[in-house]
PDB file of C-alpha atoms in Angstrom:
ATOM      1  CA  THR A  15    -124.125 123.226 -82.225  1.00 51.00           C
ATOM      2  CA  GLN A  16    -126.718 121.367 -80.234  1.00 54.00           C
ATOM      3  CA  LEU A  17    -126.955 117.705 -81.170  1.00 79.00           C
ATOM      4  CA  LEU A  18    -129.558 115.109 -80.416  1.00 90.00           C
ATOM      5  CA  GLU A  19    -128.477 111.524 -80.836  1.00 92.00           C
ATOM      6  CA  GLN A  20    -131.075 108.847 -81.254  1.00 95.00           C
ATOM      7  CA  SER A  21    -130.538 105.151 -80.813  1.00 95.00           C
ATOM      8  CA  PRO A  22    -130.974 102.739 -82.278  1.00 96.00           C
ATOM      9  CA  GLN A  23    -131.013 104.084 -85.808  1.00 94.00           C
ATOM     10  CA  PHE A  24    -132.882 101.055 -87.124  1.00 96.00           C
ATOM     11  CA  LEU A  25    -135.065  98.582 -85.276  1.00 96.00           C
ATOM     12  CA  SER A  26    -136.915  95.596 -86.694  1.00 97.00           C
ATOM     13  CA  ILE A  27    -139.069  93.558 -84.329  1.00 97.00           C
ATOM     14  CA  GLN A  28    -141.959  91.121 -84.303  1.00 97.00           C
ATOM     15  CA  GLU A  29    -145.491  92.125 -83.427  1.00 97.00           C
ATOM     16  CA  GLY A  30    -146.077  91.943 -79.690  1.00 97.00           C
ATOM     17  CA  GLU A  31    -142.522  92.762 -78.640  1.00 97.00           C
ATOM     18  CA  ASN A  32    -141.544  95.761 -76.544  1.00 97.00           C
ATOM     19  CA  LEU A  33    -138.975  98.362 -77.539  1.00 97.00           C
ATOM     20  CA  THR A  34    -137.295 101.511 -76.308  1.00 98.00           C
ATOM     21  CA  VAL A  35    -135.876 104.363 -78.363  1.00 97.00           C
ATOM     22  CA  TYR A  36    -133.430 106.782 -76.776  1.00 97.00           C
ATOM     23  CA  CYS A  37    -132.725 110.425 -77.436  1.00 96.00           C
ATOM     24  CA  ASN A  38    -129.618 111.918 -75.825  1.00 95.00           C
ATOM     25  CA  SER A  39    -127.905 115.274 -75.801  1.00 92.00           C
ATOM     26  CA  SER A  40    -125.323 117.272 -73.920  1.00 90.00           C
ATOM     27  CA  SER A  41    -127.660 120.278 -74.066  1.00 88.00           C
ATOM     28  CA  VAL A  42    -130.467 121.144 -71.701  1.00 90.00           C
ATOM     29  CA  PHE A  43    -133.792 121.656 -73.453  1.00 88.00           C
ATOM     30  CA  SER A  44    -136.827 123.651 -72.413  1.00 85.00           C
ATOM     31  CA  SER A  45    -139.044 121.041 -73.998  1.00 86.00           C
ATOM     32  CA  LEU A  46    -138.748 117.897 -76.027  1.00 90.00           C
ATOM     33  CA  GLN A  47    -141.109 116.539 -78.645  1.00 91.00           C
ATOM     34  CA  TRP A  48    -141.504 113.098 -80.165  1.00 95.00           C
ATOM     35  CA  TYR A  49    -142.843 112.709 -83.684  1.00 94.00           C
ATOM     36  CA  ARG A  50    -143.816 109.723 -85.809  1.00 95.00           C
ATOM     37  CA  GLN A  51    -143.577 109.900 -89.564  1.00 94.00           C
ATOM     38  CA  GLU A  52    -145.013 107.421 -92.036  1.00 91.00           C
ATOM     39  CA  PRO A  53    -143.761 107.159 -95.619  1.00 85.00           C
ATOM     40  CA  GLY A  54    -145.168 109.938 -97.781  1.00 83.00           C
ATOM     41  CA  GLU A  55    -146.391 111.946 -94.814  1.00 88.00           C
ATOM     42  CA  GLY A  56    -145.057 114.739 -92.655  1.00 91.00           C
ATOM     43  CA  PRO A  57    -144.023 114.141 -89.036  1.00 92.00           C
ATOM     44  CA  VAL A  58    -146.960 113.941 -86.630  1.00 92.00           C
ATOM     45  CA  LEU A  59    -146.490 115.230 -83.107  1.00 91.00           C
ATOM     46  CA  LEU A  60    -146.986 112.511 -80.483  1.00 93.00           C
ATOM     47  CA  VAL A  61    -146.100 114.278 -77.258  1.00 92.00           C
ATOM     48  CA  THR A  62    -144.348 117.241 -75.692  1.00 89.00           C
ATOM     49  CA  VAL A  63    -142.543 116.943 -72.366  1.00 91.00           C
ATOM     50  CA  VAL A  64    -141.298 119.956 -70.462  1.00 88.00           C
ATOM     51  CA  THR A  65    -140.546 118.925 -66.863  1.00 90.00           C
ATOM     52  CA  GLY A  66    -137.438 117.003 -65.812  1.00 92.00           C
ATOM     53  CA  GLY A  67    -138.435 113.483 -64.792  1.00 94.00           C
ATOM     54  CA  GLU A  68    -141.815 113.786 -66.473  1.00 93.00           C
ATOM     55  CA  VAL A  69    -143.471 110.602 -67.689  1.00 95.00           C
ATOM     56  CA  LYS A  70    -146.329 110.661 -70.178  1.00 94.00           C
ATOM     57  CA  LYS A  71    -148.362 107.756 -71.453  1.00 95.00           C
ATOM     58  CA  LEU A  72    -150.212 107.620 -74.729  1.00 92.00           C
ATOM     59  CA  LYS A  73    -151.934 104.224 -74.933  1.00 94.00           C
ATOM     60  CA  ARG A  74    -149.054 101.752 -75.480  1.00 96.00           C
ATOM     61  CA  LEU A  75    -146.431 104.514 -75.717  1.00 96.00           C
ATOM     62  CA  THR A  76    -144.581 105.812 -72.657  1.00 96.00           C
ATOM     63  CA  PHE A  77    -142.418 108.905 -72.899  1.00 96.00           C
ATOM     64  CA  GLN A  78    -139.923 109.985 -70.281  1.00 96.00           C
ATOM     65  CA  PHE A  79    -137.941 113.201 -69.988  1.00 95.00           C
ATOM     66  CA  GLY A  80    -134.668 112.916 -68.097  1.00 94.00           C
ATOM     67  CA  ASP A  81    -134.269 114.657 -64.761  1.00 93.00           C
ATOM     68  CA  ALA A  82    -131.675 117.013 -66.246  1.00 93.00           C
ATOM     69  CA  ARG A  83    -133.789 117.618 -69.362  1.00 91.00           C
ATOM     70  CA  LYS A  84    -130.968 116.406 -71.607  1.00 92.00           C
ATOM     71  CA  ASP A  85    -132.393 113.084 -72.660  1.00 94.00           C
ATOM     72  CA  SER A  86    -135.622 111.281 -73.313  1.00 95.00           C
ATOM     73  CA  SER A  87    -136.916 107.825 -74.075  1.00 97.00           C
ATOM     74  CA  LEU A  88    -139.872 106.381 -75.889  1.00 97.00           C
ATOM     75  CA  HIS A  89    -141.062 102.921 -74.862  1.00 97.00           C
ATOM     76  CA  ILE A  90    -143.617 100.987 -76.894  1.00 97.00           C
ATOM     77  CA  THR A  91    -145.363  98.032 -75.327  1.00 97.00           C
ATOM     78  CA  ALA A  92    -146.684  95.179 -77.454  1.00 97.00           C
ATOM     79  CA  ALA A  93    -145.716  96.786 -80.741  1.00 97.00           C
ATOM     80  CA  GLN A  94    -148.087  96.506 -83.668  1.00 97.00           C
ATOM     81  CA  PRO A  95    -147.456  96.805 -87.431  1.00 96.00           C
ATOM     82  CA  GLY A  96    -149.228 100.155 -87.310  1.00 94.00           C
ATOM     83  CA  ASP A  97    -146.387 101.466 -85.138  1.00 96.00           C
ATOM     84  CA  THR A  98    -144.023 101.154 -88.092  1.00 96.00           C
ATOM     85  CA  GLY A  99    -142.475 104.464 -89.057  1.00 95.00           C
ATOM     86  CA  LEU A 100    -139.701 106.965 -88.467  1.00 94.00           C
ATOM     87  CA  TYR A 101    -139.574 108.276 -84.898  1.00 96.00           C
ATOM     88  CA  LEU A 102    -137.983 111.661 -84.373  1.00 95.00           C
ATOM     89  CA  CYS A 103    -137.178 113.502 -81.191  1.00 94.00           C
ATOM     90  CA  ALA A 104    -136.792 117.271 -81.208  1.00 92.00           C
ATOM     91  CA  GLY A 105    -135.487 119.540 -78.489  1.00 88.00           C
ATOM     92  CA  GLY A 106    -136.677 123.093 -78.102  1.00 81.00           C
ATOM     93  CA  PHE A 107    -135.282 126.143 -76.362  1.00 74.00           C
ATOM     94  CA  SER A 108    -137.462 128.860 -74.898  1.00 65.00           C
ATOM     95  CA  THR A 109    -134.922 131.446 -76.024  1.00 60.00           C
ATOM     96  CA  ASN A 110    -134.944 130.244 -79.625  1.00 58.00           C
ATOM     97  CA  ALA A 111    -138.589 129.772 -80.362  1.00 56.00           C
ATOM     98  CA  GLY A 112    -139.399 127.574 -83.321  1.00 60.00           C
ATOM     99  CA  LYS A 113    -135.883 126.365 -84.029  1.00 72.00           C
ATOM    100  CA  SER A 114    -136.039 122.908 -82.604  1.00 81.00           C
ATOM    101  CA  THR A 115    -133.076 120.584 -82.901  1.00 85.00           C
ATOM    102  CA  PHE A 116    -134.041 117.246 -84.435  1.00 90.00           C
ATOM    103  CA  GLY A 117    -132.501 113.885 -83.729  1.00 92.00           C
ATOM    104  CA  ASP A 118    -131.269 111.583 -86.449  1.00 90.00           C
ATOM    105  CA  GLY A 119    -134.409 109.470 -86.285  1.00 93.00           C
ATOM    106  CA  THR A 120    -135.158 105.822 -85.526  1.00 95.00           C
ATOM    107  CA  THR A 121    -136.711 103.720 -88.260  1.00 94.00           C
ATOM    108  CA  LEU A 122    -138.978 101.126 -86.677  1.00 96.00           C
ATOM    109  CA  THR A 123    -140.369  98.147 -88.549  1.00 97.00           C
ATOM    110  CA  VAL A 124    -142.869  95.907 -86.796  1.00 97.00           C
ATOM    111  CA  LYS A 125    -143.419  92.634 -88.602  1.00 97.00           C
ATOM    112  CA  PRO A 126    -146.770  90.866 -88.303  1.00 95.00           C
TER     113      PRO A 126
ATOM    114  CA  SER B   1    -153.514 122.091 -83.719  1.00 73.00           C
ATOM    115  CA  ALA B   2    -152.936 123.852 -87.028  1.00 82.00           C
ATOM    116  CA  VAL B   3    -153.831 122.002 -90.233  1.00 90.00           C
ATOM    117  CA  ILE B   4    -151.231 122.436 -92.948  1.00 94.00           C
ATOM    118  CA  SER B   5    -151.523 121.625 -96.637  1.00 96.00           C
ATOM    119  CA  GLN B   6    -148.811 121.646 -99.266  1.00 97.00           C
ATOM    120  CA  LYS B   7    -148.898 121.716-103.042  1.00 97.00           C
ATOM    121  CA  PRO B   8    -147.706 119.881-105.026  1.00 97.00           C
ATOM    122  CA  SER B   9    -147.460 116.653-103.058  1.00 95.00           C
ATOM    123  CA  ARG B  10    -144.794 115.411-105.444  1.00 96.00           C
ATOM    124  CA  ASP B  11    -143.116 116.401-108.674  1.00 97.00           C
ATOM    125  CA  ILE B  12    -140.470 115.199-111.088  1.00 97.00           C
ATOM    126  CA  CYS B  13    -138.462 118.019-112.618  1.00 97.00           C
ATOM    127  CA  GLN B  14    -135.655 118.494-115.095  1.00 97.00           C
ATOM    128  CA  ARG B  15    -132.352 119.905-113.951  1.00 97.00           C
ATOM    129  CA  GLY B  16    -131.987 123.630-114.427  1.00 97.00           C
ATOM    130  CA  THR B  17    -135.676 124.339-113.856  1.00 97.00           C
ATOM    131  CA  SER B  18    -137.361 125.784-110.769  1.00 98.00           C
ATOM    132  CA  LEU B  19    -140.272 124.571-108.664  1.00 98.00           C
ATOM    133  CA  THR B  20    -142.418 126.586-106.279  1.00 98.00           C
ATOM    134  CA  ILE B  21    -143.995 124.780-103.342  1.00 98.00           C
ATOM    135  CA  GLN B  22    -146.998 126.266-101.602  1.00 98.00           C
ATOM    136  CA  CYS B  23    -147.906 125.955 -97.935  1.00 98.00           C
ATOM    137  CA  GLN B  24    -151.345 126.893 -96.604  1.00 97.00           C
ATOM    138  CA  VAL B  25    -152.333 126.903 -92.927  1.00 95.00           C
ATOM    139  CA  ASP B  26    -155.914 126.910 -91.671  1.00 94.00           C
ATOM    140  CA  SER B  27    -155.201 129.548 -89.037  1.00 90.00           C
ATOM    141  CA  GLN B  28    -152.931 132.529 -88.564  1.00 90.00           C
ATOM    142  CA  VAL B  29    -149.534 131.547 -87.209  1.00 88.00           C
ATOM    143  CA  THR B  30    -146.568 133.642 -86.265  1.00 84.00           C
ATOM    144  CA  MET B  31    -143.770 131.274 -87.173  1.00 85.00           C
ATOM    145  CA  MET B  32    -143.502 129.291 -90.400  1.00 92.00           C
ATOM    146  CA  PHE B  33    -140.516 127.204 -91.415  1.00 94.00           C
ATOM    147  CA  TRP B  34    -139.234 125.229 -94.373  1.00 96.00           C
ATOM    148  CA  TYR B  35    -137.338 121.974 -93.881  1.00 96.00           C
ATOM    149  CA  ARG B  36    -135.621 119.494 -96.169  1.00 96.00           C
ATOM    150  CA  GLN B  37    -135.582 115.776 -95.476  1.00 94.00           C
ATOM    151  CA  GLN B  38    -133.773 113.036 -97.303  1.00 86.00           C
ATOM    152  CA  PRO B  39    -135.873 109.840 -97.360  1.00 77.00           C
ATOM    153  CA  GLY B  40    -135.594 107.980 -94.063  1.00 74.00           C
ATOM    154  CA  GLN B  41    -133.478 110.698 -92.514  1.00 82.00           C
ATOM    155  CA  SER B  42    -133.986 113.564 -90.137  1.00 87.00           C
ATOM    156  CA  LEU B  43    -134.972 117.136 -90.875  1.00 92.00           C
ATOM    157  CA  THR B  44    -132.738 120.030 -91.869  1.00 92.00           C
ATOM    158  CA  LEU B  45    -134.064 123.539 -91.376  1.00 92.00           C
ATOM    159  CA  ILE B  46    -133.743 125.650 -94.524  1.00 95.00           C
ATOM    160  CA  ALA B  47    -135.177 128.931 -93.301  1.00 95.00           C
ATOM    161  CA  THR B  48    -137.748 130.736 -91.213  1.00 93.00           C
ATOM    162  CA  ALA B  49    -140.388 132.470 -93.327  1.00 94.00           C
ATOM    163  CA  ASN B  50    -141.041 135.924 -91.918  1.00 88.00           C
ATOM    164  CA  GLN B  51    -144.258 137.732 -92.700  1.00 88.00           C
ATOM    165  CA  GLY B  52    -143.576 141.033 -94.387  1.00 83.00           C
ATOM    166  CA  SER B  53    -139.803 140.698 -94.449  1.00 86.00           C
ATOM    167  CA  GLU B  54    -137.031 138.582 -95.894  1.00 89.00           C
ATOM    168  CA  ALA B  55    -136.716 134.997 -94.725  1.00 93.00           C
ATOM    169  CA  THR B  56    -133.992 134.028 -92.267  1.00 93.00           C
ATOM    170  CA  TYR B  57    -131.779 131.336 -93.777  1.00 95.00           C
ATOM    171  CA  GLU B  58    -129.764 128.688 -91.980  1.00 92.00           C
ATOM    172  CA  SER B  59    -126.124 128.044 -92.671  1.00 91.00           C
ATOM    173  CA  GLY B  60    -125.677 126.424 -96.071  1.00 93.00           C
ATOM    174  CA  PHE B  61    -128.877 127.812 -97.565  1.00 96.00           C
ATOM    175  CA  VAL B  62    -129.125 131.038 -99.569  1.00 96.00           C
ATOM    176  CA  ILE B  63    -131.930 133.168-100.874  1.00 96.00           C
ATOM    177  CA  ASP B  64    -130.882 132.884-104.507  1.00 97.00           C
ATOM    178  CA  LYS B  65    -131.290 129.115-104.381  1.00 97.00           C
ATOM    179  CA  PHE B  66    -134.332 128.946-102.096  1.00 98.00           C
ATOM    180  CA  PRO B  67    -136.345 132.154-102.384  1.00 97.00           C
ATOM    181  CA  ILE B  68    -139.212 132.259 -99.907  1.00 97.00           C
ATOM    182  CA  SER B  69    -142.328 134.387 -99.795  1.00 95.00           C
ATOM    183  CA  ARG B  70    -144.711 134.946 -96.900  1.00 95.00           C
ATOM    184  CA  PRO B  71    -147.359 137.460 -97.916  1.00 94.00           C
ATOM    185  CA  ASN B  72    -149.594 136.834 -94.878  1.00 93.00           C
ATOM    186  CA  LEU B  73    -149.913 134.806 -91.679  1.00 92.00           C
ATOM    187  CA  THR B  74    -151.446 131.726 -93.337  1.00 94.00           C
ATOM    188  CA  PHE B  75    -149.441 131.230 -96.526  1.00 96.00           C
ATOM    189  CA  SER B  76    -145.859 130.761 -97.684  1.00 97.00           C
ATOM    190  CA  THR B  77    -144.000 129.560-100.741  1.00 97.00           C
ATOM    191  CA  LEU B  78    -140.582 128.001-101.187  1.00 98.00           C
ATOM    192  CA  THR B  79    -138.929 127.970-104.602  1.00 98.00           C
ATOM    193  CA  VAL B  80    -136.164 125.526-105.409  1.00 98.00           C
ATOM    194  CA  SER B  81    -134.220 127.298-108.146  1.00 98.00           C
ATOM    195  CA  ASN B  82    -131.954 125.987-110.883  1.00 97.00           C
ATOM    196  CA  MET B  83    -132.469 122.456-109.653  1.00 97.00           C
ATOM    197  CA  SER B  84    -129.928 119.668-109.761  1.00 96.00           C
ATOM    198  CA  PRO B  85    -130.315 115.994-108.812  1.00 95.00           C
ATOM    199  CA  GLU B  86    -128.820 116.848-105.404  1.00 94.00           C
ATOM    200  CA  ASP B  87    -131.987 118.832-104.658  1.00 96.00           C
ATOM    201  CA  SER B  88    -134.075 115.663-104.793  1.00 95.00           C
ATOM    202  CA  SER B  89    -135.617 115.501-101.370  1.00 95.00           C
ATOM    203  CA  ILE B  90    -138.778 115.939 -99.347  1.00 95.00           C
ATOM    204  CA  TYR B  91    -139.577 119.556 -98.553  1.00 97.00           C
ATOM    205  CA  LEU B  92    -141.700 120.195 -95.483  1.00 96.00           C
ATOM    206  CA  CYS B  93    -143.551 123.253 -94.314  1.00 96.00           C
ATOM    207  CA  SER B  94    -143.871 123.648 -90.565  1.00 94.00           C
ATOM    208  CA  VAL B  95    -145.618 126.069 -88.246  1.00 91.00           C
ATOM    209  CA  GLU B  96    -145.406 126.889 -84.608  1.00 84.00           C
ATOM    210  CA  ASP B  97    -148.761 126.992 -82.882  1.00 73.00           C
ATOM    211  CA  LEU B  98    -149.724 128.132 -79.437  1.00 66.00           C
ATOM    212  CA  ASP B  99    -150.549 125.450 -76.899  1.00 63.00           C
ATOM    213  CA  ARG B 100    -152.261 126.256 -73.645  1.00 55.00           C
ATOM    214  CA  GLU B 101    -150.046 123.906 -71.669  1.00 61.00           C
ATOM    215  CA  TYR B 102    -146.663 124.127 -73.388  1.00 59.00           C
ATOM    216  CA  GLY B 103    -146.642 127.576 -74.888  1.00 59.00           C
ATOM    217  CA  THR B 104    -145.818 126.544 -78.412  1.00 65.00           C
ATOM    218  CA  GLU B 105    -145.700 123.317 -80.408  1.00 77.00           C
ATOM    219  CA  GLN B 106    -144.452 122.630 -83.898  1.00 83.00           C
ATOM    220  CA  PHE B 107    -146.547 120.956 -86.603  1.00 88.00           C
ATOM    221  CA  PHE B 108    -145.707 119.787 -90.097  1.00 93.00           C
ATOM    222  CA  GLY B 109    -147.362 119.662 -93.476  1.00 94.00           C
ATOM    223  CA  PRO B 110    -147.510 116.424 -95.489  1.00 95.00           C
ATOM    224  CA  GLY B 111    -144.405 117.321 -97.478  1.00 95.00           C
ATOM    225  CA  THR B 112    -143.529 117.695-101.146  1.00 97.00           C
ATOM    226  CA  ARG B 113    -141.479 114.895-102.645  1.00 95.00           C
ATOM    227  CA  LEU B 114    -139.198 116.333-105.320  1.00 96.00           C
ATOM    228  CA  THR B 115    -137.217 114.281-107.805  1.00 96.00           C
ATOM    229  CA  VAL B 116    -134.801 116.055-110.116  1.00 97.00           C
ATOM    230  CA  LEU B 117    -133.619 114.176-113.197  1.00 96.00           C
TER     231      LEU B 117
END
């Protein structure tokens, strides 16, 4: 069974602070996705990373894929209340199309 | 990216009854999936909905409890049968869509929040 462990599970910070969420596994993934989910909504895809060592930036969000493609991190700079939500990482395998493995999720609360 | 809609968005049901959830996609997709999510928690894959054949269920999920239909490449239904309070959850439809850069990416519908009394 492939497992993705996310940390921390819960994070509550003040507006303007920085934070990092980690996603770790013992498995090597072909690709890794990060999603954000707000209450009452489905997960929304933020980014896909496929190359070991890859870094992608999406405004105040920076995503990094580990060199060995087993782990990833999401860094948010100057967090805003609108960043509040459940962040999920998901690892995919090219040989098992569509059956991504999801992490446990990180619930982020940004207080104004 | 594919646009996915689900109906109903939420429902409150009595135990012993069944509820059918519909998933509609705005484009033809090869892969469609059904997930379950407890509030604030991660996603658990129920099954892959196969067009023209029986769904492929994950360990712990069976067809008698969660019958699935997929009559075409844009539509699927999931039925939660003989419901109990333990079935209270969010049910999500998901599709895999082709991406020019990454090959495929997975997208989700807004979910159906089910409460069983």
